[in-house]
Coordinates of N, CA and C in Angstrom, one line a residue:
X1 N -4.7 13.7 -0.8 CA -4.9 13.4 -2.3 C -3.6 12.9 -2.8
X2 N -3.7 11.9 -3.7 CA -2.5 11.3 -4.2 C -2.1 12.1 -5.4
X3 N -0.8 12.4 -5.5 CA -0.2 13.2 -6.7 C -0.4 12.5 -7.9
X4 N -0.5 13.1 -9.0 CA -0.9 12.5 -10.3 C 0.6 12.0 -10.9
X5 N 0.5 10.9 -11.7 CA 1.8 10.4 -12.2 C 2.5 11.5 -13.2
X6 N 1.6 12.3 -13.8 CA 2.1 13.3 -14.6 C 2.9 14.4 -13.9
X7 N 2.7 14.5 -12.7 CA 3.6 15.4 -11.9 C 4.7 14.6 -11.3
X8 N 4.6 13.4 -11.1 CA 5.6 12.6 -10.5 C 6.8 12.1 -11.4
X9 N 6.4 11.7 -12.7 CA 7.3 11.2 -13.5 C 8.5 12.1 -13.8
X10 N 8.2 13.4 -14.0 CA 9.4 14.3 -14.4 C 10.2 14.4 -13.2
X11 N 9.8 14.4 -12.0 CA 10.5 14.5 -10.9 C 11.4 13.1 -10.8
X12 N 10.8 12.0 -11.1 CA 11.7 10.8 -11.1 C 12.7 10.8 -12.1
X13 N 12.4 11.3 -13.3 CA 13.3 11.4 -14.4 C 14.5 12.2 -13.9
X14 N 14.2 13.4 -13.4 CA 15.2 14.3 -13.0 C 16.2 13.6 -11.8
X15 N 15.4 13.0 -10.9 CA 16.2 12.2 -9.7 C 17.0 11.0 -10.4
X16 N 16.6 10.5 -11.4 CA 17.4 9.4 -12.1 C 18.7 10.0 -12.6
X17 N 18.5 11.4 -12.9 CA 19.8 12.0 -13.5 C 20.6 12.6 -12.5
X18 N 20.2 12.5 -11.1 CA 21.0 12.9 -10.1 C 20.6 14.2 -9.4
X19 N 19.4 14.7 -9.6 CA 18.9 15.9 -9.0 C 18.4 15.7 -7.6
X20 N 19.2 16.3 -6.6 CA 18.7 16.2 -5.2 C 17.4 17.0 -4.9
X21 N 17.2 18.0 -5.8 CA 16.1 18.8 -5.6 C 14.8 18.0 -6.0
X22 N 15.0 17.3 -7.0 CA 13.9 16.5 -7.6 C 13.6 15.4 -6.6
X23 N 14.6 14.7 -5.9 CA 14.4 13.7 -5.0 C 13.6 14.4 -3.7
X24 N 14.0 15.5 -3.3 CA 13.3 16.2 -2.2 C 11.8 16.5 -2.4
X25 N 11.5 16.9 -3.6 CA 10.1 17.2 -4.0 C 9.5 15.9 -4.1
X26 N 10.0 14.8 -4.8 CA 9.4 13.5 -4.9 C 9.2 12.9 -3.6
X27 N 10.1 13.1 -2.6 CA 9.9 12.5 -1.3 C 8.7 13.2 -0.6
X28 N 8.7 14.6 -0.7 CA 7.5 15.3 0.0 C 6.2 14.9 -0.5
X29 N 6.1 14.6 -1.9 CA 4.8 14.2 -2.5 C 4.4 12.8 -2.3
X30 N 5.3 12.0 -1.9 CA 5.0 10.5 -1.9 C 5.2 9.9 -0.6
X31 N 5.9 10.7 0.4 CA 6.2 9.9 1.7 C 5.1 9.5 2.4
X32 N 3.9 10.3 2.5 CA 2.7 9.8 3.2 C 2.1 8.5 2.6
X33 N 2.1 8.3 1.3 CA 1.6 7.2 0.7 C 2.5 6.0 1.0
X34 N 3.8 6.1 1.0 CA 4.7 5.1 1.2 C 4.6 4.7 2.7
X35 N 4.4 5.7 3.6 CA 4.3 5.4 5.0 C 3.0 4.6 5.2
X36 N 1.9 5.1 4.6 CA 0.7 4.3 4.8 C 0.7 2.9 4.4
X37 N 1.5 2.6 3.2 CA 1.6 1.3 2.8 C 2.4 0.5 3.8
X38 N 3.5 1.0 4.3 CA 4.4 0.4 5.3 C 3.6 0.1 6.5
X39 N 2.9 1.1 7.0 CA 2.1 0.9 8.2 C 1.2 -0.1 8.2
X40 N 0.6 -0.3 6.9 CA -0.4 -1.4 6.8 C 0.2 -2.8 7.0
X41 N 1.4 -3.0 6.5 CA 2.0 -4.3 6.6 C 3.1 -4.5 7.8
X42 N 3.1 -3.5 8.6 CA 4.2 -3.7 9.7 C 3.6 -3.1 11.1
X43 N 4.5 -3.4 12.0 CA 4.3 -2.8 13.4 C 4.3 -1.3 13.3
X44 N 3.2 -0.7 13.6 CA 3.1 0.7 13.4 C 4.3 1.5 14.2
X45 N 4.8 0.9 15.2 CA 5.9 1.6 16.0 C 7.2 1.7 15.1
X46 N 7.2 0.9 14.0 CA 8.4 0.7 13.2 C 8.2 1.5 11.7
X47 N 7.0 2.1 11.6 CA 6.7 2.6 10.3 C 7.5 3.7 9.7
X48 N 8.1 4.4 10.7 CA 9.0 5.6 10.3 C 10.2 5.0 9.8
X49 N 10.8 4.1 10.6 CA 12.0 3.4 10.2 C 11.9 2.8 8.9
X50 N 10.8 1.9 8.8 CA 10.6 1.2 7.5 C 10.3 2.1 6.3
X51 N 9.7 3.1 6.5 CA 9.5 4.2 5.5 C 10.8 4.6 5.0
X52 N 11.7 4.9 5.8 CA 13.0 5.3 5.5 C 13.8 4.2 4.7
X53 N 13.6 2.9 5.1 CA 14.2 1.7 4.4 C 13.6 1.6 3.0
X54 N 12.4 2.0 3.0 CA 11.7 1.8 1.6 C 12.3 2.8 0.7
X55 N 12.5 4.1 1.2 CA 13.0 5.1 0.3 C 14.6 4.7 0.1
X56 N 15.2 4.2 1.0 CA 16.6 3.6 0.6 C 16.6 2.7 -0.6
X57 N 15.7 1.7 -0.5 CA 15.5 0.7 -1.6 C 15.0 1.4 -2.9
X58 N 14.1 2.4 -2.7 CA 13.8 3.2 -3.9 C 14.9 3.8 -4.6
X59 N 15.8 4.4 -3.7 CA 17.1 5.1 -4.2 C 17.9 4.1 -4.9
X60 N 18.1 2.8 -4.3 CA 18.9 1.9 -4.9 C 18.4 1.3 -6.2
X61 N 17.2 1.3 -6.3 CA 16.5 0.8 -7.5 C 16.1 1.9 -8.5
X62 N 16.3 3.2 -8.3 CA 16.0 4.2 -9.2 C 16.2 3.9 -10.6
X63 N 17.3 3.5 -10.9 CA 17.7 3.4 -12.3 C 16.9 2.3 -13.1
X64 N 16.2 1.3 -12.2 CA 15.4 0.3 -12.8 C 14.0 0.8 -13.1
X65 N 13.6 2.0 -12.7 CA 12.3 2.6 -13.0 C 12.2 3.0 -14.5
X66 N 11.2 2.4 -15.1 CA 10.9 2.8 -16.5 C 9.9 3.9 -16.6
X67 N 10.3 5.2 -17.2 CA 9.4 6.3 -17.3 C 8.0 6.0 -17.9
X68 N 7.9 5.0 -18.7 CA 6.6 4.7 -19.3 C 5.6 4.0 -18.4
X69 N 6.1 3.7 -17.2 CA 5.2 3.0 -16.2 C 4.8 4.0 -15.1
X70 N 3.6 3.8 -14.5 CA 3.1 4.7 -13.5 C 4.2 4.5 -12.3
X71 N 4.5 5.6 -11.6 CA 5.5 5.6 -10.5 C 5.0 5.2 -9.2
X72 N 3.8 5.6 -8.8 CA 3.3 5.1 -7.5 C 3.3 3.7 -7.3
X73 N 2.7 2.9 -8.2 CA 2.7 1.5 -7.9 C 3.9 0.8 -7.8
X74 N 4.9 1.4 -8.6 CA 6.3 1.0 -8.5 C 6.9 1.2 -7.1
X75 N 6.8 2.4 -6.6 CA 7.3 2.8 -5.3 C 6.5 1.9 -4.2
X76 N 5.2 1.9 -4.4 CA 4.6 1.2 -3.3 C 4.8 -0.4 -3.3
X77 N 5.1 -0.9 -4.5 CA 5.6 -2.4 -4.4 C 6.9 -2.5 -3.7
X78 N 7.8 -1.7 -3.8 CA 9.1 -1.6 -3.1 C 8.7 -1.5 -1.5
X79 N 7.9 -0.5 -1.2 CA 7.6 -0.3 0.2 C 6.9 -1.5 0.8
X80 N 5.9 -2.2 0.0 CA 5.3 -3.3 0.5 C 6.3 -4.5 0.7
X81 N 7.3 -4.5 -0.2 CA 8.3 -5.6 -0.1 C 9.2 -5.4 1.2
X82 N 9.5 -4.2 1.4 CA 10.3 -3.8 2.6 C 9.6 -4.2 3.9
X83 N 8.3 -3.8 3.9 CA 7.6 -4.1 5.2 C 7.3 -5.6 5.3
X84 N 7.0 -6.3 4.3 CA 6.7 -7.7 4.3 C 8.0 -8.4 4.7
X85 N 9.2 -7.9 4.3 CA 10.4 -8.6 4.7 C 10.7 -8.4 6.2
X86 N 10.4 -7.2 6.7 CA 10.5 -6.9 8.0 C 9.6 -7.8 8.8
X87 N 8.4 -8.2 8.4 CA 7.6 -9.0 9.1 C 8.2 -10.4 9.2
X88 N 8.7 -10.9 8.0 CA 9.3 -12.2 7.9 C 10.4 -12.2 8.9
X89 N 11.1 -11.3 9.0 CA 12.4 -11.2 9.8 C 11.9 -11.3 11.3
X90 N 10.9 -10.6 11.6 CA 10.4 -10.6 13.0 C 9.5 -11.8 13.3
X91 N 9.1 -12.6 12.2 CA 8.4 -13.8 12.4 C 7.1 -13.6 13.0
X92 N 6.4 -12.5 12.6 CA 5.0 -12.5 13.0 C 4.1 -12.0 11.9
X93 N 2.8 -12.2 12.1 CA 1.8 -11.9 11.1 C 1.2 -10.5 11.4
X94 N 0.6 -10.0 10.3 CA -0.1 -8.6 10.4 C -1.5 -8.9 11.1
X95 N -1.7 -8.1 12.1 CA -3.0 -8.1 12.8 C -4.0 -7.4 12.0
X96 N -5.3 -7.6 12.2 CA -6.3 -6.9 11.5 C -6.4 -5.5 11.9
X97 N -6.0 -5.2 13.3 CA -6.0 -3.8 13.8 C -5.0 -3.0 12.9
X98 N -3.9 -3.7 12.4 CA -3.0 -2.8 11.6 C -3.5 -2.7 10.1
X99 N -4.4 -3.6 9.7 CA -5.1 -3.5 8.4 C -6.1 -2.5 8.4
X100 N -7.0 -2.5 9.4 CA -8.1 -1.5 9.4 C -7.7 -0.3 10.3
X101 N -7.2 0.6 9.7 CA -6.7 1.8 10.5 C -7.5 3.0 10.2
X102 N -8.6 3.0 9.5 CA -9.4 4.1 9.3 C -10.1 4.7 10.5
X103 N -10.1 6.0 10.6 CA -10.8 6.6 11.8 C -12.2 6.3 11.7
X104 N -12.8 6.1 12.9 CA -14.3 5.8 13.0 C -14.9 6.9 14.0
X105 N -16.1 7.4 13.8 CA -16.7 8.3 14.6 C -17.0 7.5 16.0
X106 N -17.1 8.3 17.0 CA -17.3 7.7 18.4 C -18.8 7.3 18.5
X107 N -19.0 6.5 19.5 CA -20.4 6.1 19.8 C -20.5 4.6 19.7
X108 N -21.5 4.0 20.2 CA -21.7 2.5 20.2 C -22.0 2.0 18.8
X109 N -22.8 2.7 18.0 CA -23.2 2.4 16.6 C -21.8 2.2 15.8
X110 N -21.0 3.3 16.0 CA -19.8 3.2 15.2 C -18.7 2.1 15.6
X111 N -18.8 1.9 17.0 CA -18.0 0.7 17.5 C -18.4 -0.5 17.0
X112 N -19.7 -0.7 17.0 CA -20.4 -2.0 16.5 C -20.1 -2.2 15.0
X113 N -20.2 -1.1 14.2 CA -20.0 -1.3 12.8 C -18.5 -1.6 12.4
X114 N -17.7 -0.9 13.2 CA -16.2 -1.3 13.1 C -15.9 -2.6 13.5
X115 N -16.6 -3.1 14.6 CA -16.3 -4.5 15.0 C -16.8 -5.5 13.9
X116 N -18.0 -5.2 13.4 CA -18.5 -6.1 12.3 C -17.6 -6.1 11.1
X117 N -17.1 -4.9 10.8 CA -16.0 -4.8 9.6 C -14.9 -5.7 10.0
X118 N -14.3 -5.6 11.1 CA -13.1 -6.3 11.4 C -13.4 -7.8 11.4
X119 N -14.5 -8.2 11.9 CA -14.9 -9.6 12.0 C -15.0 -10.1 10.5
X120 N -15.7 -9.3 9.7 CA -15.9 -9.7 8.3 C -14.5 -9.7 7.4
X121 N -13.6 -8.8 7.9 CA -12.4 -8.7 7.1 C -11.5 -9.9 7.6
X122 N -11.6 -10.4 8.8 CA -10.9 -11.5 9.2 C -11.3 -12.8 8.4
X123 N -12.4 -12.8 7.9 CA -12.8 -13.9 7.1 C -12.2 -14.0 5.6
X124 N -11.7 -12.8 5.3 CA -11.1 -12.8 3.9 C -9.7 -13.3 3.8
X125 N -9.4 -14.0 2.7 CA -8.0 -14.4 2.5 C -7.1 -13.1 2.5
X126 N -5.8 -13.3 2.7 CA -5.0 -12.0 2.8 C -4.8 -11.4 1.4
X127 N -4.8 -12.1 0.3 CA -4.8 -11.5 -1.0 C -6.0 -10.7 -1.3
X128 N -7.2 -11.2 -0.9 CA -8.5 -10.4 -1.1 C -8.5 -9.2 -0.3
X129 N -8.2 -9.3 1.0 CA -8.1 -8.2 1.9 C -7.2 -7.1 1.4
X130 N -6.0 -7.4 0.9 CA -5.1 -6.5 0.4 C -5.7 -5.8 -0.8
X131 N -6.2 -6.6 -1.8 CA -6.7 -6.0 -3.0 C -8.0 -5.0 -2.7
X132 N -8.8 -5.5 -1.8 CA -9.9 -4.6 -1.3 C -9.3 -3.4 -0.7
X133 N -8.4 -3.4 0.2 CA -7.9 -2.3 0.9 C -7.3 -1.3 -0.2
X134 N -6.5 -1.8 -1.1 CA -5.8 -0.9 -2.1 C -6.8 -0.2 -3.0
X135 N -8.0 -1.0 -3.3 CA -9.0 -0.3 -4.2 C -9.8 0.6 -3.4
X136 N -10.3 0.2 -2.2 CA -11.4 1.0 -1.6 C -10.8 2.2 -0.7
X137 N -9.7 1.9 -0.1 CA -9.1 2.8 0.9 C -8.0 3.7 0.2
X138 N -7.2 3.1 -0.6 CA -6.1 3.8 -1.3 C -6.5 4.3 -2.7
X139 N -7.6 3.7 -3.3 CA -8.1 4.3 -4.4 C -7.3 3.9 -5.8
X140 N -6.6 2.8 -5.8 CA -5.8 2.4 -6.9 C -6.7 1.6 -7.9
X141 N -6.2 1.6 -9.1 CA -6.9 0.8 -10.2 C -6.4 -0.6 -10.1
X142 N -7.2 -1.6 -10.7 CA -6.8 -3.0 -10.7 C -5.4 -3.2 -11.3
X143 N -5.2 -2.3 -12.5 CA -3.9 -2.4 -13.1 C -2.8 -1.9 -12.1
X144 N -3.0 -0.9 -11.4 CA -2.0 -0.4 -10.5 C -1.7 -1.4 -9.4
X145 N -2.9 -2.0 -8.8 CA -2.8 -3.0 -7.8 C -2.0 -4.2 -8.4
X146 N -2.1 -4.5 -9.6 CA -1.4 -5.7 -10.2 C 0.1 -5.4 -10.2
X147 N 0.5 -4.1 -10.5 CA 1.9 -3.8 -10.4 C 2.4 -3.8 -9.0
X148 N 1.7 -3.5 -8.1 CA 2.1 -3.4 -6.7 C 2.4 -4.8 -6.1
X149 N 1.3 -5.6 -6.4 CA 1.3 -7.0 -5.9 C 2.0 -8.1 -6.6
X150 N 2.1 -7.9 -7.9 CA 2.7 -8.8 -8.8 C 1.6 -9.8 -9.4
X151 N 0.5 -9.6 -9.1 CA -0.6 -10.4 -9.5 C -1.1 -9.9 -11.0
X152 N -1.8 -10.5 -11.7 CA -2.3 -10.1 -13.0 C -3.5 -9.2 -12.7
X153 N -3.8 -8.3 -13.7 CA -4.9 -7.4 -13.5 C -6.3 -8.1 -13.3
X154 N -6.4 -9.2 -14.1 CA -7.7 -10.0 -13.9 C -7.8 -10.7 -12.6
X155 N -6.7 -11.1 -12.0 CA -6.6 -11.7 -10.8 C -7.0 -10.6 -9.6
X156 N -6.4 -9.5 -9.8 CA -6.9 -8.4 -8.9 C -8.4 -8.2 -8.8
X157 N -8.9 -8.0 -10.1 CA -10.4 -7.8 -10.2 C -11.2 -8.9 -9.6
X158 N -10.7 -10.1 -9.7 CA -11.5 -11.3 -9.2 C -11.4 -11.2 -7.7
X159 N -10.2 -11.0 -7.1 CA -10.0 -10.8 -5.7 C -10.9 -9.8 -5.1
X160 N -10.9 -8.5 -5.7 CA -11.8 -7.5 -5.2 C -13.3 -8.0 -5.1
X161 N -13.7 -8.6 -6.3 CA -15.1 -8.9 -6.4 C -15.4 -10.0 -5.4
X162 N -14.6 -11.1 -5.2 CA -14.8 -12.0 -4.2 C -14.8 -11.5 -2.8
X163 N -13.9 -10.6 -2.6 CA -13.8 -9.9 -1.2 C -15.1 -9.2 -1.0
X164 N -15.6 -8.4 -1.9 CA -16.9 -7.6 -1.7 C -18.1 -8.7 -1.4
X165 N -18.1 -9.8 -2.2 CA -19.2 -10.6 -2.0 C -19.1 -11.3 -0.6
X166 N -17.8 -11.7 -0.2 CA -17.7 -12.2 1.1 C -18.0 -11.3 2.3
X167 N -17.7 -9.9 2.1 CA -17.9 -9.1 3.1 C -19.4 -8.9 3.2
X168 N -20.0 -8.7 2.1 CA -21.5 -8.6 2.1 C -22.2 -9.8 2.8
X169 N -21.9 -10.9 2.4 CA -22.4 -12.1 3.1 C -22.2 -12.2 4.5
X170 N -21.0 -12.0 5.0 CA -20.7 -12.0 6.4 C -21.4 -10.9 7.2
X171 N -21.5 -9.7 6.6 CA -22.1 -8.6 7.3 C -23.7 -8.8 7.3
X172 N -24.2 -9.2 6.2 CA -25.7 -9.5 6.2 C -26.1 -10.6 7.2
X173 N -25.2 -11.6 7.4 CA -25.5 -12.6 8.4 C -25.6 -12.1 9.8

């Protein structure tokens, strides 16, 4: 379960003022979400290192955080940037296996369903795949996704709608 912004903002404010204890608590509450974000956009064998890189960037940018804005989208935007920068540096693309990381029950039906989902997801443009993932798997609102990706709120809603329509069409076929 994702911690609420009401519990994270005071920690960030204290961290901005230099509290190491606030940072430790903030880290404990957000590290899993930051790692999931990094893992989705990078080689999973590098996820731990990139998570630490993301927190280093968060530390460097901590004074730019505005307390009137939600904290998790701000942190995940930084984590996403770190992971994508690592991909560009390595010169490779994200594989669908890295994007679809949800556990699936065993059995032939589950395997077939996952395969169908992977095939359908492959048909989506990257921006739609990302918006759908952040909405359906991570549970972010379109406004939060807009802050993470840099797209407008309306563009995110359009991407999610189009992604759902395309998935339904591909799976129905």
